[in-house]
Tab-separated table of C-alpha atoms in Angstrom:
chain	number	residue	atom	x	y	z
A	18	UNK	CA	-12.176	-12.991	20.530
A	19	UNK	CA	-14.707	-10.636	19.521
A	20	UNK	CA	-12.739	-8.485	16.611
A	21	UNK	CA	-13.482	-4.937	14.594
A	22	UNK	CA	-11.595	-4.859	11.802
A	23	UNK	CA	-12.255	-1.278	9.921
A	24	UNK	CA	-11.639	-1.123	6.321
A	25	UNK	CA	-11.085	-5.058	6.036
A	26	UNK	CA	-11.911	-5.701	2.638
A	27	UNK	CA	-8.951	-4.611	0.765
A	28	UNK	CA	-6.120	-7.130	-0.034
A	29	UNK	CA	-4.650	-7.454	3.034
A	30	UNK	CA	-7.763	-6.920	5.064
A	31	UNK	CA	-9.470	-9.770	2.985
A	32	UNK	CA	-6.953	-12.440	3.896
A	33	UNK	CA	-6.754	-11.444	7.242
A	34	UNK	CA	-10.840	-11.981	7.457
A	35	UNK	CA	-10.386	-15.556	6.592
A	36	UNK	CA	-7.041	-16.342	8.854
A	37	UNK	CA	-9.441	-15.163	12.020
A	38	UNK	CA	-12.629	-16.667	10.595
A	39	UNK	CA	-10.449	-19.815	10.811
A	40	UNK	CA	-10.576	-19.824	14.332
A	41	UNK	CA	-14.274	-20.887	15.520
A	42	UNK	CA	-13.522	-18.647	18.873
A	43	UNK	CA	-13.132	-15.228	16.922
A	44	UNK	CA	-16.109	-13.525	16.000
A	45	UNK	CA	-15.361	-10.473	13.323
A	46	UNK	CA	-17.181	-7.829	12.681
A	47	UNK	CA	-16.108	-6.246	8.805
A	48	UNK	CA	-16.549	-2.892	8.244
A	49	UNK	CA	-17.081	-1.978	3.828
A	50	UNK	CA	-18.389	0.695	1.713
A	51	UNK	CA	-19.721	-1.814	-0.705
A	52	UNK	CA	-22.405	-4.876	0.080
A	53	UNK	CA	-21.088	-7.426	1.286
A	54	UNK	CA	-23.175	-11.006	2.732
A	55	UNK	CA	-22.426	-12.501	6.252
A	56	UNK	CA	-21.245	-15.437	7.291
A	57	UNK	CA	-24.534	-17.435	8.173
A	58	UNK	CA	-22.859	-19.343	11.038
A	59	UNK	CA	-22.854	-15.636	13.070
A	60	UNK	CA	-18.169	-16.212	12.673
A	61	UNK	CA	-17.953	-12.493	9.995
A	62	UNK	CA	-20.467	-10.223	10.171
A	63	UNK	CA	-19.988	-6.782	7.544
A	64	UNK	CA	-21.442	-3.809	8.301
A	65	UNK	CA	-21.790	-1.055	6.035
A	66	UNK	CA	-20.998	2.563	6.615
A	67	UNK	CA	-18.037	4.953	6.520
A	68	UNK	CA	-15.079	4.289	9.023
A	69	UNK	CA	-13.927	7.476	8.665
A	70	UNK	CA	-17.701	8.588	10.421
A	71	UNK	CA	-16.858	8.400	14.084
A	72	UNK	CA	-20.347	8.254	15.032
A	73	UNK	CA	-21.089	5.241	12.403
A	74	UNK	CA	-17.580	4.009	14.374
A	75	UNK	CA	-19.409	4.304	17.949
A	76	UNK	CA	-22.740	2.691	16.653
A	77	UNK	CA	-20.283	-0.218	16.395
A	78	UNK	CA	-19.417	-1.049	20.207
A	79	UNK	CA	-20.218	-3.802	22.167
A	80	UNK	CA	-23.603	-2.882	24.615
A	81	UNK	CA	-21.973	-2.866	28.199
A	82	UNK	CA	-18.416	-4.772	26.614
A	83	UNK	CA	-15.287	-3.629	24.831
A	84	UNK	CA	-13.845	-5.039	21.508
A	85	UNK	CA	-10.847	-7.158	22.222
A	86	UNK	CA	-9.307	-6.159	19.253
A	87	UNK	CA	-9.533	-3.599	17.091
A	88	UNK	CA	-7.693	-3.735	13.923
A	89	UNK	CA	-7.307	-0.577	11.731
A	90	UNK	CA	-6.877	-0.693	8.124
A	91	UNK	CA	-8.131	3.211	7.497
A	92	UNK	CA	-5.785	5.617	6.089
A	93	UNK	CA	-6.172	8.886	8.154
A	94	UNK	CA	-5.030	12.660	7.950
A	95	UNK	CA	-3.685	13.308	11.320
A	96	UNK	CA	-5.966	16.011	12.402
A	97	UNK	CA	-8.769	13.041	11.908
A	98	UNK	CA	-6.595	10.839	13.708
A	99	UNK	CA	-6.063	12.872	16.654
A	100	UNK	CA	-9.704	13.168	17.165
A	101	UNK	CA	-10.373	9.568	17.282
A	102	UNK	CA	-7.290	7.947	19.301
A	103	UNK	CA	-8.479	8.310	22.577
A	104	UNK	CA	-11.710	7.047	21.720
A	105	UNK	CA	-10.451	3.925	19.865
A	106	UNK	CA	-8.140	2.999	22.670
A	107	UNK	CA	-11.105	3.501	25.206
A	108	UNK	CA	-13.635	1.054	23.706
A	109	UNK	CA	-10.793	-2.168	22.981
A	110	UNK	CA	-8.567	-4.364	24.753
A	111	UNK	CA	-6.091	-4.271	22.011
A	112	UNK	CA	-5.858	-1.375	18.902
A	113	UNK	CA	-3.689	-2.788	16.135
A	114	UNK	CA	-3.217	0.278	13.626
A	115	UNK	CA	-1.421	-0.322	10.009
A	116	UNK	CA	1.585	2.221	9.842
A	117	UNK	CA	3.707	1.810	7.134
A	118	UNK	CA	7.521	0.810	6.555
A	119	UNK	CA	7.807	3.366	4.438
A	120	UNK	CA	8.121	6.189	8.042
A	121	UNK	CA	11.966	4.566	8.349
A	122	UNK	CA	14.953	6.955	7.145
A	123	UNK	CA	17.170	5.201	4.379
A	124	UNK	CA	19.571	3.054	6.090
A	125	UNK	CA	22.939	1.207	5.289
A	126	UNK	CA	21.620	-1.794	7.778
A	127	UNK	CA	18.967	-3.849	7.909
A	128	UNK	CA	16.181	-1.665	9.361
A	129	UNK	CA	14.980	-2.515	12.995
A	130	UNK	CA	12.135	-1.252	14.760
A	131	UNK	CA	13.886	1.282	16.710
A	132	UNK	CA	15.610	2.762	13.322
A	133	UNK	CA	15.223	6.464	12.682
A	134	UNK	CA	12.793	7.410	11.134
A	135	UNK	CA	11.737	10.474	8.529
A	136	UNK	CA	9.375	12.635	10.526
A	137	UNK	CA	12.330	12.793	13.138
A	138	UNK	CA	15.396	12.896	10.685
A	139	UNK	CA	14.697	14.830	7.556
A	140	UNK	CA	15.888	18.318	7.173
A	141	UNK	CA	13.671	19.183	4.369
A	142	UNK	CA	11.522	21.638	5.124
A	143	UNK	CA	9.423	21.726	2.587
A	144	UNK	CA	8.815	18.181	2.734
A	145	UNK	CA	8.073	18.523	6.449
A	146	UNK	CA	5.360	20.851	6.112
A	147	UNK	CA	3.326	18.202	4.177
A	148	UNK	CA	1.390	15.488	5.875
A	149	UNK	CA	2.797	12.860	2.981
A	150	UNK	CA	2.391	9.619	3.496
A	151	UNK	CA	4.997	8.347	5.270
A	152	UNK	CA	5.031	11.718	7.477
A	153	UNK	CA	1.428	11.223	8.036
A	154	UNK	CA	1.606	7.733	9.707
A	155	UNK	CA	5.345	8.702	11.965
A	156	UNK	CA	2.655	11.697	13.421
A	157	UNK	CA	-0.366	9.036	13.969
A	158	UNK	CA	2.217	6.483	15.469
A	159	UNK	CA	3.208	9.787	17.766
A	160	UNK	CA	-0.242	9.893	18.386
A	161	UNK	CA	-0.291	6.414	20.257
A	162	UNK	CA	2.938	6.718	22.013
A	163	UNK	CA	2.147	9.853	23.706
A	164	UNK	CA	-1.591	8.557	24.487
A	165	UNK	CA	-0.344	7.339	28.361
A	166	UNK	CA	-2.289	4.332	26.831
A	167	UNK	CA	-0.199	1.301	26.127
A	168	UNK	CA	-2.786	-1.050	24.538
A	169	UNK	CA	-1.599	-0.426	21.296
A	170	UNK	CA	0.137	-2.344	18.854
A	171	UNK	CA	1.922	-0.271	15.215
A	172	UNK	CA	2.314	-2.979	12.508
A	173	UNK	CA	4.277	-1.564	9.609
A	174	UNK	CA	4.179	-3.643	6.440
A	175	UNK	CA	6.153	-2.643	3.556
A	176	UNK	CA	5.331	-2.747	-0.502
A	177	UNK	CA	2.714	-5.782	-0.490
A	178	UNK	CA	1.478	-6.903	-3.602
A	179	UNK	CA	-1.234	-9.630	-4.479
A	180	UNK	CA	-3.134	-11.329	-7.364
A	181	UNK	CA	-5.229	-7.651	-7.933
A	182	UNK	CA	-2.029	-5.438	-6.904
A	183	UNK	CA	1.806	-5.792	-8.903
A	184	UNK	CA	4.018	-2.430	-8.150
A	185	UNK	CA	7.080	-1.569	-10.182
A	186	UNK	CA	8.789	0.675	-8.236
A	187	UNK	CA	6.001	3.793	-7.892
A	188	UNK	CA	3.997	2.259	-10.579
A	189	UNK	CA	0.852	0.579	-9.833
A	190	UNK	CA	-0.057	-1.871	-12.486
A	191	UNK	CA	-2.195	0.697	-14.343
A	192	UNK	CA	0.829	2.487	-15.116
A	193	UNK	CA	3.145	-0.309	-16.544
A	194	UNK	CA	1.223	-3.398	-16.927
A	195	UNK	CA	-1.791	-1.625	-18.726
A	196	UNK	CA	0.802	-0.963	-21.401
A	197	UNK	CA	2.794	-3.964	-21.639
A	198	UNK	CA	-0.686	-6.129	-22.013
A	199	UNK	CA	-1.222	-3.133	-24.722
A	200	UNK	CA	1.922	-3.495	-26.927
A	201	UNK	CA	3.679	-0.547	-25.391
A	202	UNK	CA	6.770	-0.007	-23.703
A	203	UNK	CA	6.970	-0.021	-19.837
A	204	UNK	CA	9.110	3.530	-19.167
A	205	UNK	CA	10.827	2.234	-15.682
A	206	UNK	CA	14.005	4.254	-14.449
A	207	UNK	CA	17.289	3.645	-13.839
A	208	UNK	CA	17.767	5.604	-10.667
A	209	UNK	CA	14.992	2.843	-9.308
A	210	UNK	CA	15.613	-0.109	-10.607
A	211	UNK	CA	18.806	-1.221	-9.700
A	212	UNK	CA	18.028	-0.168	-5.666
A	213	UNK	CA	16.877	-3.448	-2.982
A	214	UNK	CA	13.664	-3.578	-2.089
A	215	UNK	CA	11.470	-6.343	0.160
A	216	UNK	CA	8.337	-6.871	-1.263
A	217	UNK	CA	5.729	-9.238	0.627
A	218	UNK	CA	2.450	-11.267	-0.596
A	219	UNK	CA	-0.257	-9.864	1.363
A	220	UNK	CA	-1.747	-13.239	2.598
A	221	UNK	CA	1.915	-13.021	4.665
A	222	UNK	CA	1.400	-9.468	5.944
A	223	UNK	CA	-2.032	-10.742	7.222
A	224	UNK	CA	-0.156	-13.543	8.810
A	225	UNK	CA	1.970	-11.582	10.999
A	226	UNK	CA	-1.175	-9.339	12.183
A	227	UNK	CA	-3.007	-12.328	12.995
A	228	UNK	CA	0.029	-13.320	14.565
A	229	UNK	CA	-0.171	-10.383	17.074
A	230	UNK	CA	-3.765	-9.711	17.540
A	231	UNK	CA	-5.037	-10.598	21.076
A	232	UNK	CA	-1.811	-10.883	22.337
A	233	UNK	CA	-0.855	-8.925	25.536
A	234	UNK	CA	3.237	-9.213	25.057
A	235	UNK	CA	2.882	-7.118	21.977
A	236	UNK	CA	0.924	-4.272	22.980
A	237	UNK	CA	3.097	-1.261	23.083
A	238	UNK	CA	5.067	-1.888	20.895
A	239	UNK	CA	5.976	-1.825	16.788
A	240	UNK	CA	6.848	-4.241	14.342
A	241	UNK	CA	7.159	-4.163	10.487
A	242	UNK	CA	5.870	-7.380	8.708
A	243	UNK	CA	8.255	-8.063	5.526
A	244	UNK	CA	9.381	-10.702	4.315
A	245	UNK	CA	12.946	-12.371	4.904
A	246	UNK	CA	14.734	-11.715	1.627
A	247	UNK	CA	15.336	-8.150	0.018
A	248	UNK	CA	15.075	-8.196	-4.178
A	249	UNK	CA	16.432	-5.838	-6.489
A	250	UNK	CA	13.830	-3.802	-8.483
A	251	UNK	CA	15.876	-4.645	-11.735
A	252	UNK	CA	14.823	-8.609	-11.022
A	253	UNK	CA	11.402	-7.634	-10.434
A	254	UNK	CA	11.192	-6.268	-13.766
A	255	UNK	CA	12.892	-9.101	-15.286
A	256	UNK	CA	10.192	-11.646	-13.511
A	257	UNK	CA	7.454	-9.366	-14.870
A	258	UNK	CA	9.257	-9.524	-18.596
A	259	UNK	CA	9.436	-13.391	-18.615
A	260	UNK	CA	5.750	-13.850	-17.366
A	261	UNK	CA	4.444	-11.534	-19.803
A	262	UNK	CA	6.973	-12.950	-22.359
A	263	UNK	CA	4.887	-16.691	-21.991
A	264	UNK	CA	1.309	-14.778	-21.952
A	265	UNK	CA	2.130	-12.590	-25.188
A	266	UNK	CA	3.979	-14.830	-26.994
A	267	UNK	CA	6.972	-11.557	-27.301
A	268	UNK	CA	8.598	-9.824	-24.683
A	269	UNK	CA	7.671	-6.418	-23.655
A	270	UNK	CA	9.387	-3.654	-24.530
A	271	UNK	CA	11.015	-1.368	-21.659
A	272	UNK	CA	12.384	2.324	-21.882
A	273	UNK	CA	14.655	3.487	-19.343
A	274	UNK	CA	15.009	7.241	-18.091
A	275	UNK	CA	18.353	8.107	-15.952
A	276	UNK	CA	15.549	9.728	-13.680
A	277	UNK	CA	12.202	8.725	-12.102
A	278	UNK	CA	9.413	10.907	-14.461
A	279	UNK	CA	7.590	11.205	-10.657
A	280	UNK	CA	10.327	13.768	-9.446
A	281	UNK	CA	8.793	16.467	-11.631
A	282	UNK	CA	5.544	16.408	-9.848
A	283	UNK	CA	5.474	17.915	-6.692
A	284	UNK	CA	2.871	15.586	-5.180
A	285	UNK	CA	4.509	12.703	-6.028
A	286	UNK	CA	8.259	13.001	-5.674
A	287	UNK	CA	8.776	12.035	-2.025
A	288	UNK	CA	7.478	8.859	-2.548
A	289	UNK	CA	10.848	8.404	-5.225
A	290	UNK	CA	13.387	10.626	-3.065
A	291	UNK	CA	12.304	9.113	0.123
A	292	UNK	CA	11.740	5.392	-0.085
A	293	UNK	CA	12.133	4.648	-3.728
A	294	UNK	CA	15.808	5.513	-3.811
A	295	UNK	CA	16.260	3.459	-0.435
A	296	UNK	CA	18.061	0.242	-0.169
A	297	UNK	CA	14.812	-1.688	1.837
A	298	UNK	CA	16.254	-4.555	3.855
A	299	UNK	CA	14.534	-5.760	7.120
A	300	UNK	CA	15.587	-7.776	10.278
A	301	UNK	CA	12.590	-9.136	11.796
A	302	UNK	CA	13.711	-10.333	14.938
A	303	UNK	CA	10.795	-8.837	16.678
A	304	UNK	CA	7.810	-10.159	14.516
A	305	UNK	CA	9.840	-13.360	14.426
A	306	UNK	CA	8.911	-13.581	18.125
A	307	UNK	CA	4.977	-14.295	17.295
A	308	UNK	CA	5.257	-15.181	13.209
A	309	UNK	CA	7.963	-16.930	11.652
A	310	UNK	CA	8.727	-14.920	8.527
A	311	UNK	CA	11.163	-17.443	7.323
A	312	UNK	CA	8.138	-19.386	5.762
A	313	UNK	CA	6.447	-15.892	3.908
A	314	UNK	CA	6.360	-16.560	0.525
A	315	UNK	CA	9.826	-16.173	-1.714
A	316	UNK	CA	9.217	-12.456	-3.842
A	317	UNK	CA	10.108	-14.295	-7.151
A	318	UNK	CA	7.827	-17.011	-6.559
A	319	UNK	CA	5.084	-14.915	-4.883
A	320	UNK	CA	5.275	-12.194	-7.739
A	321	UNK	CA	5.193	-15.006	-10.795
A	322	UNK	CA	2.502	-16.583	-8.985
A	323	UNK	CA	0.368	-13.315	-8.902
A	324	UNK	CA	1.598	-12.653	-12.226
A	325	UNK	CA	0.369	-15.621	-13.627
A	326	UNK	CA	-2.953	-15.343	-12.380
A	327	UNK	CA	-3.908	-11.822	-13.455
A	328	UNK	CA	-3.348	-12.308	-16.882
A	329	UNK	CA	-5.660	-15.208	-16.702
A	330	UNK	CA	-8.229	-12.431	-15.967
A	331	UNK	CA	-6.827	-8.913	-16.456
A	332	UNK	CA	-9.310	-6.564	-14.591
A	333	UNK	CA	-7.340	-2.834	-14.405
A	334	UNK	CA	-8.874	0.123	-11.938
A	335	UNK	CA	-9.036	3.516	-13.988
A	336	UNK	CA	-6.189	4.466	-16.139
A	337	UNK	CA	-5.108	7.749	-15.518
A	338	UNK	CA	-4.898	8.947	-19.829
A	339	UNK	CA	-2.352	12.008	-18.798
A	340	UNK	CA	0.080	9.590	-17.240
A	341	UNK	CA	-0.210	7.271	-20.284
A	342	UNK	CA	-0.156	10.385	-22.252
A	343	UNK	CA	3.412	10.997	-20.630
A	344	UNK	CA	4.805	7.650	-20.930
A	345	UNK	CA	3.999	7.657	-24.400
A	346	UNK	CA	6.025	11.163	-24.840
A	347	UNK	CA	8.783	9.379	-23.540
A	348	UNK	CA	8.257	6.226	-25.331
A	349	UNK	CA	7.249	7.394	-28.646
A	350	UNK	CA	4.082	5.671	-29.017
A	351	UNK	CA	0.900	6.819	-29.189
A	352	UNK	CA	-2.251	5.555	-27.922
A	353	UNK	CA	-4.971	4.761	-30.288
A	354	UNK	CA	-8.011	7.557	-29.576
A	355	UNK	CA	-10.236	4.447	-29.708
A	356	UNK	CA	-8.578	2.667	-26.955
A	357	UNK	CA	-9.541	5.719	-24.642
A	358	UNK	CA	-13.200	6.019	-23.287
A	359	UNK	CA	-14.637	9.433	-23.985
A	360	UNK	CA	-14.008	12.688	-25.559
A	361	UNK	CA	-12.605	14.194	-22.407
A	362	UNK	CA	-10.592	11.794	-21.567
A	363	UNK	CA	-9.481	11.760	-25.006
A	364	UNK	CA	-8.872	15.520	-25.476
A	365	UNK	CA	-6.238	15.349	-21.538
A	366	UNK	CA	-4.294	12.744	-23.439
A	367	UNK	CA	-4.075	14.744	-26.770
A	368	UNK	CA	-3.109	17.777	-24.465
A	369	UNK	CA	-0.850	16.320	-22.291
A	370	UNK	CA	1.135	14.043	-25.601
A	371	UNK	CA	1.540	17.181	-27.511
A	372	UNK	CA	1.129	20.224	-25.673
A	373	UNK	CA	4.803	21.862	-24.172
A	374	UNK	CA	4.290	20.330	-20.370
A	375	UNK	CA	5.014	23.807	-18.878
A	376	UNK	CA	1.603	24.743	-20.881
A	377	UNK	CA	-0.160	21.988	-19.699
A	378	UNK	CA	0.505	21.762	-16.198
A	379	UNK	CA	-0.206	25.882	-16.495
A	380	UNK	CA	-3.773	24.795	-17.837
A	381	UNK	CA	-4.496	22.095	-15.462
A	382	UNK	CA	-3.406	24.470	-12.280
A	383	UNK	CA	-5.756	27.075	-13.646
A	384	UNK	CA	-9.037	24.688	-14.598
A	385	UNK	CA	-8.147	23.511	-10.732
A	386	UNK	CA	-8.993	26.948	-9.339
């Protein structure tokens, strides 16, 4: 097959380039912001440029020939969306987009494919007049359905994590394991951690796209790729704890709120009060069909495995000081000024430790403007 994947060097994208690449019939072409070298033998070829350029997208197609596959790891608005479906469906045999688990309604059952979802559930209207993230990808998903195109394909994956990604709850490992590996206390809380969730390894998520791509039977139609057992958030603290216990030589130390400190920002409390405070279970009859998910890796093997290997090599993306700043409120602690990389970073963490936080967020709202 002759494959586009858009925005394939990520996590998932990355082990979905080598499942394909596998296969000496596939030939991929990669699309990255950074540099990346091609595959001599002509199997990956990465082109650089902006996906979200739909003229750097068009360069891209086949003289006189269609993609068979398109697969679409871009994160969209809708509005950019909506100018681009037509388009994307026009110049492949197969569009795979990533959606998101995370557009289901909380359920009592094991969510299926055809469970309700947010966008068409939710009574909050405040919350409906936002293009969050889950809302964001129901509306693209809309987007396809009502195309009178049916050469489609909606994969929804859930939390993944990897050996460069560990979440804990809404926390990405900047925001707990940055301060566990820094003799601090992880602030998780109690209103997440004792609620189900299904995390999967992303080499498994990969599987189950791979699993669908190029095939005909799955076009028009949506499946979520998670694995087969649910885990409580509580135990995925606890695995964290006894990795970190074995790499540190002492345990870390853990501070639990009744409430989620995320509900008292406005741009980040959906994400709690509409997934976060779900029970996530999955039946996966449907992806079962093409993958079998009853071989995805186990969570508490998968997430002491990736674990394991990160602290080996602990390499963290930029840590936001004012959320450290906050935890550290909570906590106690204080951060030493030296551990922090300049003066202004230095003088947001000083503000936002000691200031009153209605001050503070009044400041930051008014050096926004």
């Amino acid at each position: 097959m002759r494959i586009l994947i858009m925005g394939g060097t990520g996590a998932m994208g990355s082990h979905l380039v080598g499942i394909l690449a596998a296969d000496p019939a596939n030939e991929l072409t990669v699309t990255t912001r950074k540099e990346f070298p091609s595959v001599e033998n002509g199997c990956i070829r990465y082109v650089r440029g902006n996906a979200h350029d739909i003229g750097f997208v068009r360069s891209l197609v086949p003289v006189g020939a269609k993609w068979d596959c398109i697969v679409d790891f871009m994160v969209y608005t809708p509005d950019e969306f909506r100018e681009r479906v037509d388009f994307l469906l026009s110049v492949c045999k197969q569009y795979v987009f990533l959606s998101s688990a995370r557009v289901y309604a909380g359920s009592n059952e094991p969510i299926v494919e055809t469970s309700p979802r947010l966008l068409d559930t939710v009574n909050d209207e405040v919350y409906l007049r936002t293009d969050e993230y889950a809302l964001a990808k129901a509306r693209e998903e809309n987007l396809l359905s009502q195309s009178g195109k049916t050469n489609w394909v909606i994969v929804r994956p859930y939390i993944t994590y990897s050996e460069i990604r560990l979440q804990l709850g809404v926390l990405e490992k900047e925001q707990w394991l940055y301060r566990a590996m820094n003799g601090r206390k992880i602030v998780f809380p109690k209103d997440i951690a004792e609620k189900m969730t299904t995390l999967t390894y992303g080499y498994d998520v990969a599987c189950g796209i791979a699993a669908v791509a190029g095939k005909p039977a799955a076009n028009g139609r949506a499946f979520h790729v998670t694995a087969a057992e649910a885990i409580r958030w509580s135990d995925v603290l606890g695995i964290y704890l006894d990795v970190l216990e074995t790499h540190l030589g002492t345990r870390p130390g853990v501070v639990m709120p009744d409430a989620a400190p995320n509900l008292k920002n406005p741009e980040t409390q959906y994400q709690v009060r509409y997934d976060r405070w779900y029970d996530r279970k999955f039946d996966n009859t449907q992806i079962d069909r093409f993958c079998d998910t009853a071989g995805f890796t186990k969570p508490a093997d998968g997430l002491r495995f990736c674990l394991e290997r990160f602290v080996r090599n602990p390499r963290f993306a930029q840590i936001v000081w004012t959320a450290e700043a906050r935890c550290d409120r909570i906590t106690g602690e204080r951060t030493p000024l030296r551990e922090i990389p300049s003066v202004k970073f230095r003088l947001a963490y000083l503000a936002a430790r000691y200031m009153p936080r209605n001050l503070f967020e009044l400041i930051r709202k008014l050096i926004k403007r």
